[in-house]
């Protein structure tokens, strides 16, 4: 997986949200993208997550040119290659844990039996094997985020992309969640975190700092 | 290909589930939304039912005239009301019937079966002691009359060839006359007064009902031709009733009759016939435009109510899209394609409309049932076509009203919608 250069404009005038970014993520990378608000973190995340395409530049994911894809191809890439974890969890409140976790598999065309088996397995992996029929409202914040992680894992994506995954959680729960990310990394997953908390970023092996749309620093730790 | 199909199947199943979920979660809103469709469908089906009913009442009336009887008369039914067209035509004669019968009997290949003469008047009055019936339809004919008319006797008998030939003062009366003049006793054997003459009742007809609500077959007095002439004179309206052999061969039969009548009346070739050959179809061609007019106006008006309902659904679906922007964003982030989102919202609005359609159908079915119970004479008729049509209309309404909001939803930008509060 290779990302070369991204350049982005928005607003009435040309706002350089991302200005000639060169980045390269390897297999099993565990990186944190950091920076103050307005530094371009969210824009970068949207592009990495294929929610958005760059104005110019090249984004190559597993050898596929993402920048030139249309909406449906992007949807397929998001479905197969990216697992999202959001700050606000974004579970569907009316569905139970199992159905929430299954959702990406529906869009991948997986049969109901296989969907359920895989969703159970993913929930077990995040330690929620006994909560599969609960609805999000019946779970704590930490448990909800673990369901979201299970959902991100379910389609065996190339990248797990977590946008402030601990932003709405207390410190103890945050560390619990980070432990799960640590385990996933050890199991060989590629994880990219976006955060502004130093002690969260410290769990990762690489910290990329952004400022005004440019890379300020990119160091392993 | 196979995978695409599977994906489509699972996505559709999911959308169906979600739509049911959504409708159940917002019961009041769904009901109010469906109300537009319910009212529309009730209006449309009731309209259709009424039109069907008119049709059925009409068919029943035409059946009374008989599908296998054609009528030779001075004027034509298809231009009714334009009497001046026929004023100068010479009168028909009752003898034509006998002449026709002779020709028919000599020709085994004839399409015609029998001709029966009829003289009639609408302005007869029937009296029995102090009871008096006005505007009775009185007609004189031969004993063959029953071969060309519908209706069975409820009591007594029809007059015999001997009575017919002897011009006996006997008559057979319709149900209205029998019950009107003799409310508490049998009419058989009684003599009623027609003008200055007395006429003995030898039979009564079973109740038949009205023809097109205008003319009643129960209001008839039927007697031998000779008796009729003695009472009313010779200058009455004459009809030759002709029964044909094959109901499906009305046209050739009419052609044959036209030729025979021209021969009898000695009309030279190339000259226009001075008589008309009528059949029940003529009424149909007169009434069809009226029926179609009612249908067009009705469908337009009921269509308006459905249109208003559709706008309501569109509105609600737009609100629903707005409310669920984050859900749409999330689904897209998880891999839902445009068409998936489009289909999800479309299925939702179609389902609401279909439920509305079902409720509407049940409502109008029970309304129809109630009307039939309360007013058995009121013509209403429910048909399977109507059910299919209204369900199709419901689906169409759902698609039309759901399309614009669904397209809006499918085009939402996933990154923006995820951030939407």
Coordinates of C-alpha atoms in Angstrom, one line a residue:
Chain A
X1 CA 0.0 0.0 0.0
X2 CA 1.4 3.2 -1.1
X3 CA 0.2 6.8 -0.9
X4 CA 2.2 9.3 -2.8
X5 CA 0.9 12.8 -3.0
X6 CA -2.4 14.5 -2.0
X7 CA -3.5 18.0 -2.7
X8 CA -6.9 19.3 -1.8
X9 CA -8.9 22.4 -2.2
X10 CA -12.1 23.5 -0.7
X11 CA -14.3 26.6 0.1
X12 CA -14.8 29.7 -2.0
X13 CA -11.1 30.3 -2.3
X14 CA -8.5 27.6 -2.6
X15 CA -7.9 26.3 0.9
X16 CA -5.0 24.0 1.0
X17 CA -6.4 21.5 3.5
X18 CA -3.7 19.1 2.4
X19 CA -0.7 20.5 0.6
X20 CA 1.5 18.0 -1.3
X21 CA 1.4 15.2 1.2
X22 CA 3.7 12.3 0.6
X23 CA 2.9 9.3 2.8
X24 CA 3.5 5.6 2.6
X25 CA 1.9 3.0 4.9
X26 CA 3.3 -0.5 4.9
X27 CA 1.6 -3.8 5.8
X28 CA 1.1 -4.1 9.5
X29 CA 1.8 -0.5 10.1
X30 CA 0.4 1.0 13.4
X31 CA 0.4 4.7 12.9
X32 CA -1.2 7.7 14.6
X33 CA -2.0 10.9 12.6
X34 CA -1.9 13.9 15.0
X35 CA -2.3 17.6 14.7
X36 CA -4.4 20.5 15.9
X37 CA -7.8 21.2 14.5
X38 CA -7.7 22.6 11.0
X39 CA -4.4 20.8 10.3
X40 CA -6.1 18.6 7.7
X41 CA -6.4 15.4 9.8
X42 CA -10.0 14.8 8.9
X43 CA -9.4 15.5 5.2
X44 CA -6.5 13.1 5.2
X45 CA -8.6 10.5 6.9
X46 CA -11.5 10.9 4.4
X47 CA -9.1 10.4 1.6
X48 CA -7.4 7.4 3.1
X49 CA -10.8 6.0 3.9
X50 CA -12.0 6.5 0.3
X51 CA -14.9 8.7 1.5
X52 CA -13.4 11.5 -0.6
X53 CA -11.1 11.8 -3.6
X54 CA -8.1 14.1 -3.8
X55 CA -8.2 17.1 -6.1
X56 CA -4.9 16.1 -7.5
X57 CA -2.3 13.6 -6.7
X58 CA -2.1 9.9 -6.6
X59 CA -3.5 7.5 -4.0
X60 CA -2.7 3.9 -4.6
X61 CA -4.3 1.3 -2.4
X62 CA -3.2 -2.3 -2.8
X63 CA -2.1 -1.4 -6.4
X64 CA -5.5 0.2 -7.2
X65 CA -5.7 3.9 -8.2
X66 CA -8.3 5.3 -6.0
X67 CA -8.2 8.9 -7.2
X68 CA -9.9 8.0 -10.5
X69 CA -12.6 5.8 -9.1
X70 CA -16.3 6.5 -9.4
X71 CA -18.8 6.4 -6.5
X72 CA -19.6 2.7 -6.8
X73 CA -16.0 1.6 -7.1
X74 CA -15.2 3.7 -4.0
X75 CA -18.1 2.0 -2.2
X76 CA -16.6 -1.4 -3.1
X77 CA -13.1 -0.3 -1.9
X78 CA -14.6 1.0 1.4
X79 CA -16.4 -2.3 1.8
X80 CA -13.5 -4.6 1.2
X81 CA -10.4 -2.6 2.1
X82 CA -11.3 -0.2 4.9
X83 CA -12.7 -0.8 8.4
X84 CA -14.0 2.4 10.0
X85 CA -14.1 3.1 13.7
X86 CA -15.7 6.5 14.5
X87 CA -15.5 8.8 17.5
X88 CA -19.3 8.8 17.7
X89 CA -19.4 5.0 17.3
X90 CA -22.2 5.3 14.6
X91 CA -24.0 2.1 15.3
X92 CA -27.6 1.8 14.1
X93 CA -29.6 2.1 17.3
X94 CA -32.5 -0.1 16.1
X95 CA -30.3 -3.1 15.3
X96 CA -28.7 -5.4 17.9
X97 CA -25.0 -6.0 18.0
X98 CA -25.0 -8.9 15.7
X99 CA -27.0 -7.1 13.0
X100 CA -24.8 -4.0 13.3
X101 CA -21.6 -6.1 12.9
X102 CA -23.1 -7.9 9.9
X103 CA -23.9 -4.7 8.0
X104 CA -20.7 -4.6 5.8
X105 CA -21.2 -8.2 4.9
X106 CA -24.6 -7.5 3.5
X107 CA -23.1 -5.0 1.1
X108 CA -20.4 -7.6 0.2
X109 CA -23.1 -10.1 -0.8
X110 CA -22.4 -12.7 1.9
X111 CA -25.1 -15.2 2.7
X112 CA -27.1 -14.8 5.9
X113 CA -25.7 -17.9 7.6
X114 CA -22.1 -17.0 6.9
X115 CA -22.8 -13.4 8.0
X116 CA -24.0 -14.5 11.3
X117 CA -21.2 -16.9 11.9
X118 CA -18.6 -14.3 11.1
X119 CA -20.3 -11.6 13.1
X120 CA -20.3 -13.9 16.2
X121 CA -16.6 -14.6 15.7
X122 CA -15.8 -10.9 15.4
X123 CA -17.8 -10.0 18.5
X124 CA -16.0 -12.8 20.4
X125 CA -12.7 -11.4 19.4
X126 CA -13.5 -8.0 21.0
X127 CA -14.8 -9.8 24.1
X128 CA -18.5 -9.3 23.5
X129 CA -19.5 -12.9 22.7
X130 CA -22.2 -12.8 25.4
X131 CA -23.8 -9.5 24.3
X132 CA -24.7 -10.3 20.7
X133 CA -28.5 -9.7 21.0
X134 CA -28.2 -6.4 23.0
X135 CA -29.0 -3.2 21.3
X136 CA -26.5 -0.3 21.5
X137 CA -28.6 1.6 24.1
X138 CA -28.1 -1.3 26.5
X139 CA -24.3 -1.1 26.3
X140 CA -21.7 1.1 27.8
X141 CA -19.6 3.5 25.7
X142 CA -16.6 1.1 25.8
X143 CA -18.8 -1.9 24.8
X144 CA -20.3 0.1 21.9
X145 CA -16.9 1.0 20.6
X146 CA -15.9 -2.6 20.8
X147 CA -19.0 -3.5 18.7
X148 CA -17.8 -0.9 16.2
X149 CA -14.3 -2.4 16.1
X150 CA -15.9 -5.8 15.5
X151 CA -17.8 -4.3 12.6
X152 CA -14.6 -2.7 11.2
X153 CA -12.9 -6.1 11.4
X154 CA -15.5 -8.3 9.9
X155 CA -14.6 -8.0 6.2
X156 CA -10.9 -8.5 6.9
X157 CA -9.9 -5.0 5.6
X158 CA -6.5 -3.9 4.5
X159 CA -6.7 -0.9 6.8
X160 CA -8.5 -0.2 10.0
X161 CA -9.1 3.5 10.1
X162 CA -10.0 4.9 13.5
X163 CA -11.1 8.5 13.8
X164 CA -10.6 9.7 17.4
X165 CA -11.8 6.2 18.6
X166 CA -11.4 7.3 22.3
X167 CA -12.7 10.8 22.0
X168 CA -16.0 10.1 23.7
X169 CA -14.7 7.6 26.3
X170 CA -13.2 8.0 29.8
X171 CA -9.5 7.3 30.4
X172 CA -9.9 3.8 31.7
X173 CA -12.1 2.7 28.8
X174 CA -9.8 4.5 26.4
X175 CA -6.9 2.4 27.5
X176 CA -9.1 -0.8 27.3
X177 CA -9.9 0.1 23.6
X178 CA -6.3 0.9 22.9
X179 CA -5.4 -2.6 24.2
X180 CA -7.7 -4.1 21.7
X181 CA -6.1 -2.1 18.9
X182 CA -2.7 -3.3 20.2
X183 CA -3.8 -6.9 20.0
X184 CA -5.2 -6.4 16.5
X185 CA -1.9 -4.9 15.4
X186 CA 0.0 -7.9 16.8
X187 CA -2.4 -10.1 14.8
X188 CA -1.1 -8.5 11.7
X189 CA -3.7 -5.8 10.9
X190 CA -2.7 -2.4 9.5
X191 CA -4.1 0.4 11.8
X192 CA -4.2 4.1 11.3
X193 CA -5.4 6.2 14.2
X194 CA -6.4 9.8 14.1
X195 CA -6.1 11.5 17.5
X196 CA -5.0 14.6 19.3
X197 CA -4.3 12.9 22.6
X198 CA -0.6 12.2 23.1
X199 CA -1.0 9.3 25.5
X200 CA -3.3 7.6 23.0
X201 CA -0.8 8.1 20.2
X202 CA 1.9 6.6 22.4
X203 CA 0.3 3.2 21.9
X204 CA 1.3 3.2 18.2
X205 CA 4.6 2.5 16.5
X206 CA 4.6 5.6 14.3
X207 CA 3.4 9.2 14.8
X208 CA 2.7 11.5 11.8
X209 CA 2.2 15.1 12.8
X210 CA 0.3 17.5 10.5
X211 CA 0.2 21.3 10.5
X212 CA -1.6 23.6 8.0
X213 CA -2.0 20.7 5.5
X214 CA 1.6 19.7 5.5
X215 CA 3.6 17.0 7.3
X216 CA 5.4 18.4 10.2
X217 CA 7.1 15.2 11.3
X218 CA 6.8 11.5 10.6
X219 CA 8.7 9.4 13.1
X220 CA 8.7 5.8 14.3
X221 CA 8.7 5.3 18.1
Chain B
X1 CA -22.3 -11.8 -12.1
X2 CA -23.4 -14.3 -9.6
X3 CA -21.9 -12.4 -6.8
X4 CA -23.6 -9.2 -8.0
X5 CA -26.9 -11.0 -8.0
X6 CA -26.4 -12.3 -4.5
X7 CA -25.4 -8.9 -3.3
X8 CA -28.5 -7.4 -4.8
X9 CA -30.7 -10.1 -3.2
X10 CA -29.2 -9.6 0.3
X11 CA -29.3 -5.9 0.0
X12 CA -32.9 -6.0 -1.1
X13 CA -33.8 -8.3 1.7
X14 CA -32.1 -5.9 4.1
X15 CA -33.9 -2.9 2.7
X16 CA -37.2 -4.7 3.1
X17 CA -36.4 -5.5 6.7
X18 CA -35.3 -1.9 7.3
X19 CA -38.4 -0.5 5.7
X20 CA -40.7 -2.7 7.9
X21 CA -38.6 -1.6 10.9
X22 CA -38.9 2.0 9.9
X23 CA -42.7 1.8 9.4
X24 CA -43.2 0.1 12.7
X25 CA -40.9 2.5 14.6
X26 CA -42.9 5.5 13.3
X27 CA -46.4 4.2 13.4
X28 CA -48.3 7.5 13.6
X29 CA -46.2 9.0 10.9
X30 CA -46.5 6.0 8.6
X31 CA -50.3 5.9 9.1
X32 CA -50.7 9.6 8.3
X33 CA -48.5 9.2 5.2
X34 CA -50.5 6.1 4.1
X35 CA -53.7 8.0 4.7
X36 CA -53.2 9.9 1.5
X37 CA -53.0 6.7 -0.5
X38 CA -55.8 5.1 1.5
X39 CA -58.2 7.9 0.6
X40 CA -57.0 7.9 -3.0
X41 CA -57.4 4.1 -3.4
X42 CA -60.9 4.2 -1.7
X43 CA -61.9 7.0 -4.1
X44 CA -60.6 5.1 -7.1
X45 CA -62.0 1.7 -6.3
X46 CA -65.4 3.2 -5.3
X47 CA -65.4 5.0 -8.6
X48 CA -64.5 1.8 -10.4
X49 CA -67.1 -0.1 -8.5
X50 CA -69.8 2.4 -9.4
X51 CA -68.8 2.2 -13.1
X52 CA -68.8 -1.6 -13.0
X53 CA -72.2 -1.4 -11.3
X54 CA -73.6 0.8 -14.0
X55 CA -72.2 -1.6 -16.6
X56 CA -73.8 -4.6 -14.9
X57 CA -77.2 -2.9 -14.5
X58 CA -77.0 -2.1 -18.1
X59 CA -76.1 -5.6 -19.2
X60 CA -79.1 -6.9 -17.1
X61 CA -81.4 -4.4 -18.9
X62 CA -80.1 -5.4 -22.3
X63 CA -80.6 -9.1 -21.5
X64 CA -84.3 -8.3 -20.9
X65 CA -84.6 -7.0 -24.5
X66 CA -83.0 -10.3 -25.6
X67 CA -79.7 -10.7 -27.4
X68 CA -81.4 -12.7 -30.1
X69 CA -84.2 -10.4 -31.0
X70 CA -84.1 -7.6 -33.5
X71 CA -86.8 -5.1 -34.0
X72 CA -88.3 -3.5 -37.2
X73 CA -89.6 -0.1 -36.3
X74 CA -90.4 3.2 -37.9
X75 CA -87.5 5.0 -36.1
X76 CA -84.0 4.1 -35.1
X77 CA -82.9 3.7 -31.5
X78 CA -79.4 5.0 -32.2
X79 CA -80.7 8.5 -33.0
X80 CA -83.4 8.6 -30.4
X81 CA -84.9 12.0 -29.8
X82 CA -84.6 13.1 -33.4
X83 CA -88.2 12.1 -34.2
X84 CA -88.4 14.5 -37.1
X85 CA -86.1 12.2 -39.1
X86 CA -88.8 9.6 -39.1
X87 CA -91.9 11.6 -39.1
X88 CA -92.6 11.3 -42.8
X89 CA -92.0 7.5 -43.0
X90 CA -95.0 5.4 -43.8
X91 CA -96.3 3.3 -40.9
X92 CA -95.4 -0.4 -40.6
X93 CA -98.2 -3.0 -40.9
X94 CA -98.7 -6.0 -38.6
X95 CA -99.2 -8.1 -41.7
X96 CA -95.5 -7.9 -42.4
X97 CA -94.9 -10.5 -39.6
X98 CA -97.0 -13.1 -41.4
X99 CA -95.3 -12.2 -44.7
X100 CA -91.9 -12.5 -43.2
X101 CA -92.8 -15.9 -41.6
X102 CA -93.9 -17.3 -44.9
X103 CA -90.5 -16.3 -46.5
X104 CA -88.5 -17.6 -43.6
X105 CA -90.4 -20.9 -43.7
X106 CA -89.6 -21.4 -47.4
X107 CA -85.9 -20.7 -46.9
X108 CA -84.1 -23.3 -44.7
X109 CA -80.9 -21.2 -44.9
X110 CA -82.5 -18.2 -43.3
X111 CA -80.8 -16.6 -40.3
X112 CA -84.2 -15.7 -39.0
X113 CA -86.4 -17.9 -36.8
X114 CA -89.7 -16.1 -36.4
X115 CA -91.4 -12.7 -36.7
X116 CA -94.0 -11.5 -34.3
X117 CA -96.1 -8.4 -34.7
X118 CA -96.6 -6.0 -31.9
X119 CA -98.8 -2.9 -31.5
X120 CA -98.3 -0.8 -28.4
X121 CA -99.1 2.4 -26.6
X122 CA -97.5 4.0 -23.5
X123 CA -100.4 6.0 -22.4
X124 CA -102.9 3.3 -21.5
X125 CA -104.9 3.3 -18.3
X126 CA -106.0 0.2 -16.4
X127 CA -108.9 0.3 -13.9
X128 CA -110.4 -2.2 -11.5
X129 CA -113.3 -1.0 -9.4
X130 CA -112.0 2.1 -7.6
X131 CA -108.3 1.4 -8.4
X132 CA -106.7 3.1 -11.3
X133 CA -103.2 2.7 -12.9
X134 CA -102.0 5.3 -15.4
X135 CA -99.1 5.3 -17.9
X136 CA -99.4 1.6 -18.4
X137 CA -97.6 0.0 -21.4
X138 CA -100.2 -1.9 -23.3
X139 CA -99.4 -4.1 -26.2
X140 CA -101.1 -6.3 -28.7
X141 CA -99.4 -9.3 -30.2
X142 CA -99.8 -13.0 -31.1
X143 CA -99.4 -16.2 -29.1
X144 CA -95.8 -16.3 -30.4
X145 CA -94.8 -13.3 -28.4
X146 CA -93.1 -15.3 -25.6
X147 CA -90.6 -16.7 -28.1
X148 CA -89.2 -13.2 -28.5
X149 CA -89.4 -11.9 -25.0
X150 CA -87.8 -12.6 -21.7
X151 CA -89.8 -13.1 -18.5
X152 CA -91.6 -16.1 -17.1
X153 CA -95.2 -16.4 -15.9
X154 CA -95.8 -16.5 -12.2
X155 CA -99.3 -17.7 -12.5
X156 CA -101.9 -18.6 -15.1
X157 CA -101.0 -19.0 -18.8
X158 CA -100.3 -17.0 -22.0
X159 CA -103.1 -16.8 -24.5
X160 CA -103.5 -19.6 -27.0
X161 CA -103.3 -19.5 -30.8
X162 CA -107.1 -19.9 -30.8
X163 CA -107.6 -16.9 -28.5
X164 CA -105.1 -15.0 -30.5
X165 CA -106.8 -15.7 -33.8
X166 CA -110.2 -15.1 -32.3
X167 CA -109.2 -11.8 -30.8
X168 CA -110.5 -12.8 -27.4
X169 CA -110.6 -10.1 -24.7
X170 CA -107.9 -11.8 -22.5
X171 CA -104.6 -10.4 -21.2
X172 CA -101.5 -11.2 -19.4
X173 CA -100.2 -8.5 -17.0
X174 CA -96.9 -7.6 -15.4
X175 CA -96.2 -7.8 -11.7
X176 CA -96.7 -4.1 -11.0
X177 CA -100.2 -4.2 -12.5
X178 CA -101.2 -7.4 -10.7
X179 CA -100.1 -6.1 -7.3
X180 CA -101.2 -2.6 -8.0
X181 CA -104.8 -3.4 -8.9
X182 CA -105.1 -6.5 -6.7
X183 CA -103.0 -5.9 -3.6
X184 CA -104.7 -8.6 -1.5
X185 CA -106.0 -11.1 -3.9
X186 CA -105.1 -13.0 -7.0
X187 CA -105.4 -11.2 -10.3
X188 CA -106.3 -14.3 -12.2
X189 CA -109.8 -14.4 -13.7
X190 CA -110.5 -10.7 -12.8
X191 CA -111.6 -8.4 -15.6
X192 CA -109.9 -5.0 -15.8
X193 CA -111.2 -2.1 -17.6
X194 CA -109.1 -0.6 -20.5
X195 CA -110.7 2.5 -22.0
X196 CA -114.3 1.4 -22.4
X197 CA -113.6 -2.3 -22.8
X198 CA -113.2 -5.1 -20.2
X199 CA -110.4 -7.6 -20.5
X200 CA -109.9 -10.8 -18.5
X201 CA -106.6 -11.5 -16.8
X202 CA -105.5 -15.1 -17.6
X203 CA -101.8 -14.9 -16.5
X204 CA -99.3 -12.8 -14.6
X205 CA -95.6 -12.3 -15.2
X206 CA -92.9 -12.7 -12.6
X207 CA -91.2 -9.4 -11.5
X208 CA -88.5 -8.4 -13.9
X209 CA -87.3 -4.9 -12.9
X210 CA -86.7 -1.8 -14.9
X211 CA -85.0 -1.4 -18.1
X212 CA -82.2 1.2 -17.6
X213 CA -84.3 2.5 -14.8
X214 CA -86.7 4.1 -17.3
X215 CA -89.0 1.5 -18.7
X216 CA -90.6 -1.2 -16.6
X217 CA -91.4 -4.6 -18.0
X218 CA -93.6 -5.1 -14.9
X219 CA -95.9 -2.4 -16.2
X220 CA -97.2 -4.2 -19.3
X221 CA -100.5 -5.5 -20.3
X222 CA -100.2 -8.0 -23.2
X223 CA -103.3 -9.1 -25.2
X224 CA -104.1 -10.5 -28.7
X225 CA -103.7 -8.1 -31.6
X226 CA -107.4 -8.1 -32.3
X227 CA -108.3 -7.2 -28.7
X228 CA -105.8 -4.4 -28.8
X229 CA -107.2 -2.9 -32.0
X230 CA -110.7 -3.1 -30.5
X231 CA -109.6 -1.1 -27.5
X232 CA -107.1 1.4 -28.9
X233 CA -107.8 1.5 -32.6
X234 CA -105.5 0.7 -35.5
X235 CA -103.2 3.7 -35.5
X236 CA -100.8 2.6 -32.8
X237 CA -97.1 2.2 -32.9
X238 CA -96.1 -1.0 -34.7
X239 CA -93.0 -3.1 -34.1
X240 CA -92.1 -6.4 -35.8
X241 CA -90.1 -8.5 -33.3
X242 CA -87.8 -10.9 -35.1
X243 CA -86.0 -13.7 -33.4
X244 CA -82.8 -14.9 -35.0
X245 CA -81.4 -18.4 -35.0
X246 CA -77.9 -17.7 -33.9
X247 CA -77.2 -15.1 -31.3
X248 CA -73.6 -14.6 -32.6
X249 CA -74.8 -13.9 -36.2
X250 CA -76.8 -10.7 -35.6
X251 CA -75.2 -8.8 -38.5
X252 CA -76.0 -11.3 -41.3
X253 CA -79.5 -11.7 -39.8
X254 CA -80.0 -7.9 -39.9
X255 CA -78.8 -7.9 -43.5
X256 CA -81.2 -10.6 -44.4
X257 CA -84.1 -8.9 -42.6
X258 CA -83.3 -5.6 -44.3
X259 CA -83.5 -7.3 -47.7
X260 CA -86.7 -9.0 -46.9
X261 CA -88.3 -5.9 -45.6
X262 CA -87.3 -3.9 -48.6
X263 CA -88.8 -6.6 -50.8
X264 CA -92.1 -6.6 -48.8
X265 CA -92.3 -2.8 -48.9
X266 CA -91.2 -2.7 -52.5
X267 CA -88.4 -0.2 -52.1
X268 CA -86.4 0.1 -55.3
X269 CA -82.7 -0.6 -55.2
X270 CA -80.6 2.5 -54.4
X271 CA -83.4 4.2 -52.5
X272 CA -83.1 4.6 -48.7
X273 CA -85.1 2.3 -46.5
X274 CA -88.0 3.9 -44.9
X275 CA -87.9 1.8 -41.7
X276 CA -85.2 0.9 -39.2
X277 CA -83.9 -2.3 -37.8
X278 CA -83.0 -2.0 -34.2
X279 CA -81.2 -4.2 -31.7
X280 CA -80.1 -3.8 -28.1
X281 CA -76.6 -2.9 -29.2
X282 CA -78.0 0.5 -30.2
X283 CA -78.6 1.4 -26.6
X284 CA -75.1 0.4 -25.8
X285 CA -73.6 2.7 -28.3
X286 CA -75.7 5.5 -26.9
X287 CA -74.9 4.8 -23.3
X288 CA -71.2 4.0 -23.6
X289 CA -70.2 7.6 -24.2
X290 CA -72.1 8.6 -21.0
X291 CA -70.4 5.9 -19.0
X292 CA -67.0 6.8 -20.4
X293 CA -67.6 10.4 -19.5
X294 CA -68.4 9.5 -16.0
X295 CA -65.3 7.3 -15.9
X296 CA -63.0 10.0 -17.2
X297 CA -64.3 12.7 -14.8
X298 CA -64.2 10.2 -11.9
X299 CA -60.7 9.0 -12.6
X300 CA -59.5 12.6 -12.9
X301 CA -61.0 13.7 -9.6
X302 CA -59.9 10.6 -7.7
X303 CA -56.5 10.9 -9.4
X304 CA -56.2 14.3 -7.8
X305 CA -56.6 12.9 -4.3
X306 CA -54.0 10.3 -5.1
X307 CA -51.7 13.0 -6.3
X308 CA -52.1 15.0 -3.1
X309 CA -51.3 11.8 -1.2
X310 CA -48.2 11.2 -3.3
X311 CA -47.0 14.7 -2.5
X312 CA -47.5 13.9 1.2
X313 CA -45.4 10.8 0.9
X314 CA -42.7 12.7 -1.0
X315 CA -42.6 15.2 1.8
X316 CA -42.3 12.7 4.6
X317 CA -39.6 10.7 2.7
X318 CA -37.6 13.9 2.3
X319 CA -37.9 14.5 6.1
X320 CA -36.9 10.9 6.6
X321 CA -33.8 11.3 4.4
X322 CA -32.8 14.4 6.3
X323 CA -33.3 12.7 9.6
X324 CA -31.2 9.7 8.7
X325 CA -28.4 11.5 7.0
X326 CA -25.9 10.0 9.4
X327 CA -27.3 6.6 8.8
X328 CA -26.9 7.1 5.1
X329 CA -23.3 8.3 5.6
X330 CA -22.5 5.3 7.7
X331 CA -24.0 2.8 5.3
X332 CA -22.0 4.4 2.5
X333 CA -18.8 4.2 4.6
X334 CA -19.5 0.5 5.1
X335 CA -19.8 -0.1 1.4
X336 CA -23.4 0.7 0.4
X337 CA -23.5 1.8 -3.2
X338 CA -25.7 4.5 -4.6
X339 CA -28.3 2.1 -5.9
X340 CA -28.5 0.4 -2.5
X341 CA -29.4 3.6 -0.8
X342 CA -31.8 4.5 -3.6
X343 CA -33.5 1.2 -3.4
X344 CA -33.8 1.3 0.4
X345 CA -35.8 4.5 0.4
X346 CA -37.8 3.5 -2.7
X347 CA -38.8 0.3 -1.0
X348 CA -39.8 2.2 2.0
X349 CA -42.1 4.5 0.2
X350 CA -43.5 1.7 -2.0
X351 CA -44.2 -0.3 1.1
X352 CA -46.1 2.5 2.8
X353 CA -48.1 3.0 -0.4
X354 CA -48.8 -0.7 -0.8
X355 CA -50.0 -0.9 2.8
X356 CA -52.1 2.1 2.2
X357 CA -53.4 0.5 -0.9
X358 CA -54.4 -2.7 1.0
X359 CA -56.1 -0.7 3.7
X360 CA -57.9 1.3 1.1
X361 CA -59.0 -1.8 -0.7
X362 CA -60.3 -3.4 2.4
X363 CA -62.1 -0.2 3.3
X364 CA -63.8 0.1 -0.1
X365 CA -64.6 -3.7 -0.1
X366 CA -66.5 -3.3 3.2
X367 CA -68.1 -0.1 1.9
X368 CA -69.3 -2.0 -1.2
X369 CA -70.5 -4.8 1.0
X370 CA -72.4 -2.4 3.2
X371 CA -74.0 -0.6 0.2
X372 CA -75.1 -4.0 -1.2
X373 CA -76.7 -4.9 2.1
X374 CA -78.5 -1.5 2.6
X375 CA -79.5 -0.8 -1.0
X376 CA -79.7 -4.1 -2.9
X377 CA -80.8 -2.3 -6.1
X378 CA -77.9 0.1 -6.1
X379 CA -75.6 -1.1 -8.8
X380 CA -72.1 -1.8 -7.4
X381 CA -69.7 -4.4 -8.5
X382 CA -66.2 -5.2 -7.3
X383 CA -63.8 -6.9 -9.7
X384 CA -60.5 -8.6 -9.5
X385 CA -59.2 -6.2 -12.2
X386 CA -60.0 -3.3 -9.8
X387 CA -58.0 -5.0 -7.1
X388 CA -55.0 -5.5 -9.4
X389 CA -55.3 -2.0 -10.8
X390 CA -55.4 -0.3 -7.4
X391 CA -52.4 -2.3 -6.1
X392 CA -50.5 -1.3 -9.2
X393 CA -51.5 2.3 -8.7
X394 CA -50.3 2.1 -5.1
X395 CA -46.9 0.8 -6.2
X396 CA -46.7 3.4 -8.9
X397 CA -47.5 6.2 -6.4
X398 CA -44.8 4.8 -4.1
X399 CA -42.2 4.9 -6.9
X400 CA -43.2 8.4 -8.1
X401 CA -43.3 9.9 -4.7
X402 CA -40.2 8.1 -3.3
X403 CA -38.0 8.6 -6.3
X404 CA -36.9 12.2 -5.8
X405 CA -36.1 11.8 -2.1
X406 CA -34.4 8.5 -2.7
X407 CA -32.2 10.0 -5.4
X408 CA -31.3 12.8 -3.0
X409 CA -30.3 10.3 -0.4
X410 CA -28.2 8.2 -2.8
X411 CA -26.3 11.3 -3.9
X412 CA -25.3 12.4 -0.3
X413 CA -21.6 12.8 0.2
X414 CA -20.5 10.1 2.7
X415 CA -17.9 12.2 4.5
X416 CA -20.3 15.2 4.9
X417 CA -23.2 13.0 6.0
X418 CA -21.1 11.3 8.7
X419 CA -20.4 14.6 10.2
X420 CA -24.1 15.8 10.0
X421 CA -25.7 16.6 13.3

